[in-house]
Amino acid sequence: MDGKVIVVTGALGALGRVVVDEALARGARIASVDHAPTQVPATADLFELGGVDLTDAAQAGKAIAAAASHFGKLDALINIAGGFAFETVADGDPRTWQRMYALNVMTALNASRAAIPHLVSSGTGRIVNIGAMGALQAGSGMGAYAASKAGVHRLTEALAAELNGKITVNAVLPSIIDTAANRASMPKADFTKWVTPKELADVILFLASDAASAVTGALLPVNGRV
């Protein structure tokens, strides 16, 4: 991925940090975008944009424009920014549905819309979204989250059709990711069956690479170790 310029949203989270580190190790240059603040000075390979609310189209547009201006181009967008909530439909707060839609669908939509012109200019533009296995068949307490991630799946398919021949658009659908937060919330689970951030990053970066030029519109489940 030498010389590729990749925007990673949600870059300061558990998965985002691993994706950024792996991409840098492979020679990419990264624009790191996150809602959390950052004070890391820009380098030749890493440009961090903190305090960005990607649910706001204007802020997303400014962040993408700043990344393109800093590096002179954009080759890929990896939409990791998102959120999770667990509550039943009957007893939950209707505002949770709005929040999940904003965090999971609108962040990806706003970043993608802003990045499309730059990615088309690249000639090898890539968009990789993060869906969810849990959105294929929602379980109890997963209604709002699963519905929003199903929206990410449909967004991926629609963009792939609209941009066919110009940009590839795919999504990875993780099962449970092996993070400290997930281990704390499910202490009795078998962690060995969960997908690690590194394993997921490998799939994401493949889809963002030149090697994946023939893959678009795919919703790729990532189930964990066998």
Coordinates of N, CA and C in Angstrom, one line a residue:
M1 N 0.8 -1.2 0.0 CA 0.0 0.0 0.0 C 0.9 1.3 0.0
D2 N 2.1 1.1 -0.5 CA 3.0 2.2 -0.5 C 2.4 3.4 -1.2
G3 N 2.4 4.6 -0.5 CA 1.9 5.8 -1.1 C 0.4 6.0 -1.1
K4 N -0.3 5.0 -0.8 CA -1.8 5.2 -0.7 C -2.2 6.1 0.4
V5 N -3.1 7.0 0.1 CA -3.6 7.9 1.2 C -5.0 7.4 1.6
I6 N -5.1 7.1 2.9 CA -6.3 6.4 3.4 C -6.9 7.3 4.5
V7 N -8.2 7.6 4.5 CA -8.9 8.2 5.6 C -9.5 7.1 6.4
V8 N -9.2 7.2 7.7 CA -9.8 6.2 8.6 C -10.7 7.0 9.6
T9 N -12.0 6.7 9.6 CA -12.8 7.4 10.6 C -12.9 6.5 11.9
G10 N -13.2 7.1 13.0 CA -13.2 6.3 14.2 C -11.8 5.7 14.5
A11 N -10.8 6.5 14.1 CA -9.5 6.0 14.1 C -8.9 5.9 15.5
L12 N -9.4 6.5 16.5 CA -8.9 6.4 17.9 C -9.5 5.3 18.7
G13 N -10.5 4.5 18.1 CA -11.1 3.4 18.8 C -10.3 2.2 18.8
A14 N -10.8 1.1 19.4 CA -10.0 -0.2 19.5 C -9.7 -0.7 18.2
L15 N -10.6 -0.8 17.2 CA -10.4 -1.3 15.9 C -9.6 -0.2 15.0
G16 N -10.0 1.0 15.2 CA -9.4 2.0 14.3 C -7.9 2.2 14.5
R17 N -7.5 2.1 15.8 CA -6.0 2.2 16.1 C -5.2 1.1 15.4
V18 N -5.8 -0.1 15.4 CA -5.1 -1.2 14.8 C -5.1 -1.1 13.3
V19 N -6.2 -0.6 12.7 CA -6.2 -0.4 11.2 C -5.2 0.6 10.8
V20 N -5.1 1.7 11.6 CA -4.1 2.8 11.3 C -2.7 2.3 11.4
D21 N -2.4 1.5 12.5 CA -1.0 1.0 12.6 C -0.7 0.0 11.5
E22 N -1.6 -0.8 11.2 CA -1.3 -1.8 10.1 C -1.1 -1.1 8.8
A23 N -2.0 -0.1 8.5 CA -1.8 0.6 7.2 C -0.5 1.3 7.1
L24 N -0.1 2.0 8.2 CA 1.2 2.7 8.2 C 2.3 1.7 8.0
A25 N 2.2 0.5 8.7 CA 3.3 -0.5 8.5 C 3.4 -1.0 7.1
R26 N 2.3 -0.9 6.3 CA 2.4 -1.3 4.9 C 2.7 -0.2 4.0
G27 N 3.0 1.0 4.5 CA 3.5 2.1 3.6 C 2.4 3.1 3.3
A28 N 1.2 3.0 3.8 CA 0.2 4.0 3.5 C 0.4 5.2 4.3
R29 N -0.2 6.3 3.8 CA -0.3 7.6 4.6 C -1.7 7.7 5.1
I30 N -1.9 8.1 6.3 CA -3.2 8.1 7.0 C -3.7 9.4 7.4
A31 N -5.0 9.7 7.1 CA -5.7 10.8 7.7 C -6.6 10.2 8.8
S32 N -6.3 10.4 10.0 CA -7.1 9.8 11.1 C -8.1 10.8 11.6
V33 N -9.4 10.4 11.5 CA -10.5 11.2 11.9 C -11.3 10.6 13.1
D34 N -11.5 11.4 14.1 CA -12.3 10.9 15.3 C -13.0 12.0 16.0
H35 N -14.0 11.6 16.7 CA -14.8 12.6 17.5 C -13.9 13.0 18.7
A36 N -13.1 12.2 19.2 CA -12.2 12.5 20.4 C -11.2 13.5 19.9
P37 N -10.7 14.4 20.9 CA -9.7 15.4 20.5 C -8.3 14.7 20.4
T38 N -7.5 15.3 19.6 CA -6.1 14.9 19.4 C -5.2 16.0 19.4
Q39 N -4.0 15.8 19.9 CA -2.9 16.9 19.9 C -1.7 16.3 19.3
V40 N -1.8 15.3 18.5 CA -0.6 14.7 17.9 C -0.2 15.6 16.7
P41 N 1.0 16.0 16.6 CA 1.4 16.9 15.4 C 1.4 16.0 14.1
A42 N 1.1 16.7 13.0 CA 1.1 16.0 11.7 C 2.5 15.6 11.3
T43 N 2.6 14.5 10.7 CA 3.9 14.0 10.1 C 3.7 13.8 8.6
A44 N 4.7 13.3 8.0 CA 4.6 13.0 6.5 C 3.6 11.9 6.2
D45 N 3.4 11.0 7.2 CA 2.5 9.8 7.0 C 1.3 9.8 7.8
L46 N 1.1 10.7 8.8 CA 0.0 10.7 9.7 C -0.5 12.1 9.9
F47 N -1.8 12.3 9.7 CA -2.5 13.6 9.9 C -3.8 13.3 10.7
E48 N -3.8 13.7 11.9 CA -4.9 13.4 12.8 C -5.8 14.6 12.9
L49 N -7.1 14.3 12.7 CA -8.2 15.3 12.8 C -9.1 14.9 13.9
G50 N -9.0 15.6 15.1 CA -9.8 15.3 16.2 C -11.0 16.2 16.4
G51 N -11.9 15.9 17.3 CA -13.1 16.7 17.6 C -14.0 16.9 16.4
V52 N -14.1 15.9 15.5 CA -14.9 15.9 14.3 C -16.2 15.1 14.6
D53 N -17.4 15.8 14.4 CA -18.7 15.1 14.5 C -19.1 14.7 13.2
L54 N -18.9 13.5 12.8 CA -19.2 13.0 11.5 C -20.7 12.8 11.2
T55 N -21.5 13.0 12.3 CA -23.0 12.9 12.1 C -23.4 14.3 11.4
D56 N -22.6 15.3 11.4 CA -22.8 16.5 10.8 C -22.1 16.6 9.5
A57 N -22.9 16.8 8.4 CA -22.4 16.7 7.0 C -21.3 17.8 6.8
A58 N -21.5 19.0 7.4 CA -20.6 20.1 7.2 C -19.2 19.7 7.8
Q59 N -19.2 19.2 9.0 CA -18.0 18.8 9.7 C -17.3 17.7 9.0
A60 N -18.1 16.7 8.5 CA -17.5 15.6 7.7 C -16.8 16.2 6.4
G61 N -17.5 17.1 5.8 CA -16.9 17.7 4.6 C -15.6 18.4 4.8
K62 N -15.6 19.2 5.9 CA -14.4 19.9 6.2 C -13.2 19.0 6.5
A63 N -13.5 17.9 7.3 CA -12.4 16.9 7.6 C -11.9 16.2 6.4
I64 N -12.8 15.8 5.5 CA -12.3 15.1 4.3 C -11.5 16.1 3.4
A65 N -12.0 17.3 3.3 CA -11.3 18.3 2.5 C -9.9 18.6 3.1
A66 N -9.8 18.7 4.4 CA -8.5 18.9 5.0 C -7.6 17.8 4.8
A67 N -8.1 16.6 4.8 CA -7.2 15.4 4.6 C -6.7 15.4 3.1
A68 N -7.6 15.7 2.2 CA -7.2 15.8 0.8 C -6.2 16.9 0.5
S69 N -6.4 18.0 1.2 CA -5.5 19.1 1.0 C -4.1 18.8 1.6
H70 N -4.1 18.2 2.8 CA -2.8 17.8 3.4 C -2.0 16.9 2.6
F71 N -2.6 15.9 2.0 CA -1.8 14.8 1.3 C -1.9 15.0 -0.2
G72 N -2.8 15.9 -0.7 CA -2.8 16.1 -2.2 C -3.7 15.1 -2.9
K73 N -4.2 14.1 -2.2 CA -5.1 13.2 -2.9 C -5.7 12.3 -1.8
L74 N -6.7 11.5 -2.2 CA -7.3 10.4 -1.3 C -7.5 9.2 -2.2
D75 N -7.1 8.0 -1.6 CA -7.2 6.8 -2.4 C -8.3 5.8 -1.8
A76 N -8.5 6.0 -0.5 CA -9.4 5.1 0.2 C -10.0 5.7 1.4
L77 N -11.3 5.3 1.7 CA -12.0 5.7 2.9 C -12.4 4.5 3.7
I78 N -12.0 4.4 4.9 CA -12.5 3.3 5.8 C -13.3 3.8 6.9
N79 N -14.6 3.5 6.8 CA -15.6 4.1 7.8 C -15.8 3.1 9.0
I80 N -15.0 3.4 10.0 CA -15.1 2.6 11.3 C -15.9 3.3 12.3
A81 N -16.1 4.7 12.3 CA -16.8 5.4 13.3 C -18.2 4.8 13.4
G82 N -18.7 4.7 14.7 CA -20.0 4.1 14.9 C -20.2 4.0 16.4
G83 N -21.3 3.3 16.7 CA -21.7 3.1 18.1 C -22.5 1.8 18.3
F84 N -22.7 1.5 19.6 CA -23.4 0.3 20.0 C -24.3 0.6 21.1
A85 N -25.5 -0.1 21.1 CA -26.4 0.0 22.2 C -27.2 -1.3 22.4
F86 N -27.4 -1.7 23.6 CA -28.1 -3.0 23.8 C -29.3 -2.7 24.7
E87 N -30.5 -2.8 24.1 CA -31.7 -2.6 24.9 C -32.9 -3.2 24.1
T88 N -33.9 -3.7 24.8 CA -35.0 -4.3 24.1 C -35.9 -3.2 23.5
V89 N -36.6 -3.7 22.5 CA -37.5 -2.7 21.8 C -38.6 -2.3 22.8
A90 N -39.2 -3.2 23.5 CA -40.3 -2.8 24.4 C -39.9 -1.9 25.5
D91 N -38.8 -2.1 26.1 CA -38.4 -1.3 27.3 C -37.3 -0.2 27.0
G92 N -36.9 -0.1 25.8 CA -35.8 0.8 25.4 C -36.3 2.2 25.1
D93 N -35.4 3.1 24.9 CA -35.7 4.5 24.6 C -35.7 4.7 23.1
P94 N -36.8 5.2 22.5 CA -36.9 5.5 21.1 C -35.7 6.3 20.6
R95 N -35.2 7.2 21.4 CA -34.1 8.0 21.0 C -32.8 7.2 20.7
T96 N -32.7 6.0 21.3 CA -31.6 5.1 21.0 C -31.6 4.8 19.5
W97 N -32.8 4.6 18.9 CA -32.8 4.3 17.5 C -32.3 5.4 16.6
Q98 N -32.6 6.6 17.0 CA -32.1 7.8 16.3 C -30.6 7.9 16.5
R99 N -30.1 7.7 17.7 CA -28.7 7.8 18.0 C -27.9 6.7 17.2
M100 N -28.4 5.5 17.1 CA -27.7 4.4 16.4 C -27.7 4.7 14.9
Y101 N -28.8 5.2 14.4 CA -28.8 5.6 13.0 C -27.8 6.7 12.7
A102 N -27.7 7.7 13.5 CA -26.8 8.8 13.3 C -25.4 8.3 13.4
L103 N -25.0 7.5 14.4 CA -23.7 7.1 14.6 C -23.2 6.1 13.6
N104 N -24.1 5.2 13.1 CA -23.6 4.1 12.2 C -23.9 4.4 10.8
V105 N -25.0 5.0 10.5 CA -25.4 5.2 9.0 C -24.9 6.6 8.6
M106 N -25.3 7.6 9.3 CA -25.0 9.0 8.9 C -23.5 9.3 8.9
T107 N -22.7 8.8 9.8 CA -21.3 9.0 9.8 C -20.7 8.4 8.5
A108 N -21.1 7.2 8.1 CA -20.6 6.6 6.9 C -21.1 7.3 5.6
L109 N -22.3 7.7 5.7 CA -22.9 8.5 4.5 C -22.2 9.8 4.3
N110 N -22.0 10.6 5.4 CA -21.5 11.9 5.3 C -20.0 11.9 4.8
A111 N -19.2 10.9 5.4 CA -17.8 10.8 5.0 C -17.7 10.3 3.6
S112 N -18.6 9.4 3.2 CA -18.5 8.9 1.8 C -18.9 9.9 0.8
R113 N -19.9 10.7 1.0 CA -20.3 11.7 0.1 C -19.2 12.8 -0.1
A114 N -18.6 13.1 1.0 CA -17.5 14.1 0.9 C -16.3 13.6 0.2
A115 N -16.0 12.3 0.3 CA -14.8 11.7 -0.2 C -15.0 11.2 -1.7
I116 N -16.2 11.0 -2.2 CA -16.4 10.5 -3.5 C -15.6 11.2 -4.6
P117 N -15.7 12.6 -4.7 CA -15.0 13.2 -5.8 C -13.5 12.9 -5.8
H118 N -12.9 12.9 -4.6 CA -11.5 12.6 -4.4 C -11.1 11.2 -4.8
L119 N -12.0 10.3 -4.4 CA -11.7 8.9 -4.7 C -11.9 8.6 -6.2
V120 N -12.8 9.2 -6.8 CA -13.0 9.1 -8.3 C -11.7 9.6 -9.0
S121 N -11.2 10.7 -8.5 CA -10.0 11.2 -9.1 C -8.8 10.3 -8.9
S122 N -8.8 9.5 -7.9 CA -7.7 8.6 -7.6 C -7.5 7.6 -8.7
G123 N -8.6 7.1 -9.3 CA -8.6 6.1 -10.3 C -8.6 4.7 -9.7
T124 N -8.3 4.6 -8.4 CA -8.3 3.3 -7.7 C -9.0 3.5 -6.4
G125 N -10.1 4.3 -6.4 CA -10.7 4.6 -5.1 C -11.4 3.4 -4.5
R126 N -11.4 3.4 -3.1 CA -12.0 2.4 -2.3 C -12.7 3.0 -1.2
I127 N -13.9 2.4 -0.9 CA -14.7 2.7 0.4 C -14.9 1.3 1.0
V128 N -14.5 1.3 2.3 CA -14.8 0.1 3.1 C -15.6 0.5 4.3
N129 N -16.8 -0.1 4.5 CA -17.6 0.2 5.6 C -17.6 -1.0 6.6
I130 N -18.0 -0.7 7.8 CA -18.1 -1.7 8.9 C -19.6 -2.0 9.2
G131 N -20.0 -3.2 8.7 CA -21.4 -3.6 9.0 C -21.4 -4.5 10.3
A132 N -22.2 -5.5 10.3 CA -22.3 -6.4 11.5 C -23.0 -7.7 11.2
M133 N -22.4 -8.8 11.6 CA -23.1 -10.1 11.5 C -24.4 -10.0 12.2
G134 N -24.5 -9.3 13.3 CA -25.7 -9.2 14.1 C -26.8 -8.5 13.3
A135 N -26.5 -7.9 12.2 CA -27.6 -7.2 11.4 C -28.2 -8.1 10.4
L136 N -27.6 -9.3 10.3 CA -28.2 -10.3 9.3 C -29.4 -11.0 10.0
Q137 N -29.4 -11.2 11.3 CA -30.5 -11.7 12.1 C -30.3 -11.2 13.5
A138 N -31.2 -10.2 13.8 CA -31.1 -9.6 15.1 C -31.6 -10.4 16.2
G139 N -30.9 -10.4 17.3 CA -31.3 -11.1 18.5 C -32.0 -10.1 19.5
S140 N -32.4 -10.6 20.6 CA -33.0 -9.8 21.7 C -32.1 -8.7 22.1
G141 N -32.5 -7.5 22.2 CA -31.7 -6.4 22.7 C -30.9 -5.7 21.6
M142 N -31.0 -6.3 20.4 CA -30.1 -5.8 19.3 C -30.9 -5.0 18.3
G143 N -32.1 -4.7 18.5 CA -33.0 -4.1 17.5 C -32.4 -2.8 16.9
A144 N -32.1 -1.8 17.8 CA -31.7 -0.5 17.3 C -30.3 -0.6 16.6
Y145 N -29.4 -1.4 17.2 CA -28.1 -1.5 16.6 C -28.1 -2.3 15.3
A146 N -28.9 -3.4 15.3 CA -28.9 -4.2 14.1 C -29.6 -3.4 12.9
A147 N -30.7 -2.7 13.2 CA -31.4 -1.9 12.2 C -30.4 -0.9 11.6
S148 N -29.6 -0.2 12.4 CA -28.7 0.8 11.9 C -27.6 0.1 11.0
K149 N -27.1 -1.0 11.5 CA -26.0 -1.7 10.7 C -26.6 -2.3 9.4
A150 N -27.9 -2.7 9.4 CA -28.5 -3.1 8.2 C -28.6 -2.0 7.2
G151 N -28.8 -0.7 7.8 CA -28.7 0.4 6.9 C -27.3 0.6 6.3
V152 N -26.3 0.3 7.0 CA -24.9 0.4 6.5 C -24.8 -0.6 5.3
H153 N -25.4 -1.8 5.5 CA -25.3 -2.8 4.4 C -25.9 -2.3 3.2
R154 N -27.1 -1.7 3.3 CA -27.9 -1.2 2.1 C -27.2 0.0 1.5
L155 N -26.6 0.8 2.4 CA -25.8 2.0 1.9 C -24.6 1.5 1.0
T156 N -24.0 0.4 1.5 CA -22.8 -0.2 0.8 C -23.3 -0.7 -0.6
E157 N -24.3 -1.4 -0.6 CA -24.8 -1.9 -1.9 C -25.2 -0.8 -2.9
A158 N -25.9 0.2 -2.4 CA -26.4 1.3 -3.2 C -25.2 2.1 -3.8
L159 N -24.2 2.4 -2.9 CA -23.0 3.1 -3.4 C -22.2 2.3 -4.4
A160 N -22.1 1.0 -4.2 CA -21.4 0.1 -5.1 C -22.0 0.1 -6.5
A161 N -23.4 0.1 -6.5 CA -24.1 0.2 -7.8 C -23.9 1.5 -8.5
E162 N -24.0 2.6 -7.7 CA -23.9 3.9 -8.2 C -22.5 4.3 -8.8
L163 N -21.5 3.7 -8.1 CA -20.1 4.1 -8.4 C -19.4 3.0 -9.1
N164 N -20.2 2.0 -9.6 CA -19.5 0.8 -10.3 C -18.7 1.3 -11.5
G165 N -17.4 0.8 -11.5 CA -16.5 1.3 -12.5 C -15.7 2.5 -12.2
K166 N -16.0 3.1 -11.0 CA -15.3 4.3 -10.6 C -14.6 4.1 -9.2
I167 N -15.4 3.5 -8.3 CA -14.9 3.3 -6.9 C -15.5 1.9 -6.5
T168 N -14.7 1.1 -5.8 CA -15.2 -0.1 -5.2 C -15.7 0.2 -3.8
V169 N -16.9 -0.4 -3.5 CA -17.5 -0.1 -2.2 C -17.9 -1.5 -1.6
N170 N -17.3 -1.8 -0.4 CA -17.6 -3.1 0.2 C -17.7 -2.8 1.7
A171 N -18.2 -3.9 2.4 CA -18.4 -3.8 3.9 C -17.9 -5.1 4.5
V172 N -17.3 -5.0 5.6 CA -17.0 -6.2 6.4 C -18.0 -6.3 7.5
L173 N -18.4 -7.6 7.8 CA -19.4 -7.8 8.8 C -18.8 -8.6 10.0
P174 N -18.3 -8.0 11.0 CA -17.7 -8.7 12.1 C -18.7 -9.4 12.9
S175 N -18.3 -10.5 13.5 CA -19.1 -11.1 14.6 C -18.7 -10.3 15.9
I176 N -18.3 -10.9 17.0 CA -17.9 -10.2 18.1 C -16.4 -9.9 18.0
I177 N -16.0 -8.6 18.2 CA -14.6 -8.3 18.1 C -13.9 -8.4 19.5
D178 N -12.7 -9.0 19.5 CA -12.0 -9.2 20.8 C -11.4 -8.0 21.3
T179 N -12.1 -7.2 22.0 CA -11.6 -5.9 22.6 C -11.8 -6.0 24.1
A180 N -11.1 -5.1 24.8 CA -11.1 -5.1 26.2 C -12.6 -4.8 26.7
A181 N -13.3 -3.9 26.0 CA -14.6 -3.5 26.4 C -15.6 -4.7 26.3
N182 N -15.4 -5.5 25.2 CA -16.3 -6.7 25.0 C -16.0 -7.8 26.0
R183 N -14.7 -7.9 26.3 CA -14.4 -9.0 27.3 C -15.0 -8.6 28.7
A184 N -14.9 -7.3 29.0 CA -15.5 -6.8 30.3 C -17.0 -7.0 30.4
S185 N -17.7 -6.8 29.2 CA -19.1 -6.9 29.2 C -19.6 -8.4 29.1
M186 N -18.7 -9.3 28.6 CA -19.1 -10.7 28.5 C -18.0 -11.6 29.0
P187 N -17.7 -11.5 30.4 CA -16.6 -12.2 30.9 C -16.6 -13.7 30.9
K188 N -17.7 -14.3 30.7 CA -17.8 -15.7 30.6 C -17.8 -16.3 29.2
A189 N -17.6 -15.5 28.2 CA -17.6 -15.9 26.8 C -16.3 -16.6 26.5
D190 N -16.3 -17.3 25.4 CA -15.0 -18.0 24.9 C -14.4 -17.0 23.9
F191 N -13.4 -16.2 24.5 CA -12.7 -15.2 23.7 C -12.0 -15.8 22.5
T192 N -11.6 -17.0 22.5 CA -10.8 -17.6 21.4 C -11.6 -17.7 20.2
K193 N -12.9 -17.6 20.2 CA -13.7 -17.7 19.0 C -14.1 -16.3 18.5
W194 N -13.6 -15.3 19.1 CA -13.9 -13.9 18.6 C -12.9 -13.5 17.6
V195 N -13.2 -12.6 16.7 CA -12.3 -12.1 15.7 C -11.4 -11.0 16.4
T196 N -10.1 -11.0 16.1 CA -9.3 -10.0 16.7 C -9.3 -8.8 15.8
P197 N -9.0 -7.6 16.4 CA -8.8 -6.4 15.6 C -7.8 -6.6 14.5
K198 N -6.7 -7.3 14.7 CA -5.7 -7.5 13.7 C -6.2 -8.3 12.5
E199 N -7.0 -9.4 12.8 CA -7.6 -10.2 11.8 C -8.6 -9.4 11.0
L200 N -9.3 -8.6 11.6 CA -10.3 -7.7 10.9 C -9.6 -6.7 10.1
A201 N -8.5 -6.1 10.6 CA -7.8 -5.1 9.9 C -7.2 -5.7 8.6
D202 N -6.7 -6.9 8.7 CA -6.2 -7.6 7.5 C -7.2 -7.6 6.3
V203 N -8.5 -7.9 6.7 CA -9.5 -8.0 5.7 C -9.9 -6.6 5.2
I204 N -10.0 -5.7 6.1 CA -10.3 -4.3 5.7 C -9.3 -3.7 4.7
L205 N -8.0 -3.9 5.1 CA -6.9 -3.4 4.2 C -6.8 -4.1 2.9
F206 N -7.2 -5.4 2.9 CA -7.2 -6.1 1.6 C -8.3 -5.4 0.7
L207 N -9.4 -5.1 1.2 CA -10.5 -4.5 0.4 C -10.1 -3.1 0.0
A208 N -9.2 -2.4 0.8 CA -8.8 -1.1 0.4 C -7.6 -1.1 -0.5
S209 N -7.1 -2.2 -0.9 CA -5.9 -2.3 -1.7 C -6.2 -2.5 -3.2
D210 N -5.1 -2.4 -4.0 CA -5.3 -2.6 -5.4 C -5.7 -4.1 -5.7
A211 N -5.3 -5.0 -4.8 CA -5.6 -6.4 -5.1 C -7.1 -6.7 -5.1
A212 N -7.9 -5.8 -4.5 CA -9.3 -6.0 -4.4 C -10.1 -5.3 -5.5
S213 N -9.4 -5.0 -6.6 CA -10.0 -4.2 -7.7 C -11.3 -4.8 -8.3
A214 N -11.4 -6.1 -8.2 CA -12.6 -6.8 -8.8 C -13.7 -7.1 -7.8
V215 N -13.5 -6.6 -6.6 CA -14.5 -6.8 -5.5 C -15.3 -5.5 -5.2
T216 N -16.6 -5.5 -5.5 CA -17.4 -4.4 -5.1 C -18.8 -4.8 -4.8
G217 N -19.5 -4.2 -3.8 CA -20.8 -4.5 -3.4 C -20.8 -5.7 -2.5
A218 N -19.7 -6.2 -2.0 CA -19.6 -7.4 -1.1 C -19.9 -7.0 0.3
L219 N -20.7 -7.9 1.0 CA -20.9 -7.8 2.4 C -20.2 -9.1 3.0
L220 N -19.0 -8.9 3.5 CA -18.1 -10.0 3.8 C -18.1 -10.3 5.3
P221 N -18.7 -11.4 5.7 CA -18.7 -11.8 7.1 C -17.3 -12.2 7.6
V222 N -17.0 -11.7 8.8 CA -15.7 -12.1 9.4 C -16.1 -12.7 10.8
N223 N -16.0 -14.0 10.8 CA -16.6 -14.7 11.9 C -15.7 -15.0 13.1
G224 N -14.4 -14.9 12.9 CA -13.5 -15.2 14.0 C -12.6 -16.4 13.6
R225 N -11.8 -16.8 14.6 CA -10.9 -17.9 14.3 C -11.6 -19.3 14.3
V226 N -11.1 -20.1 13.5 CA -11.6 -21.5 13.4 C -10.7 -22.5 14.2

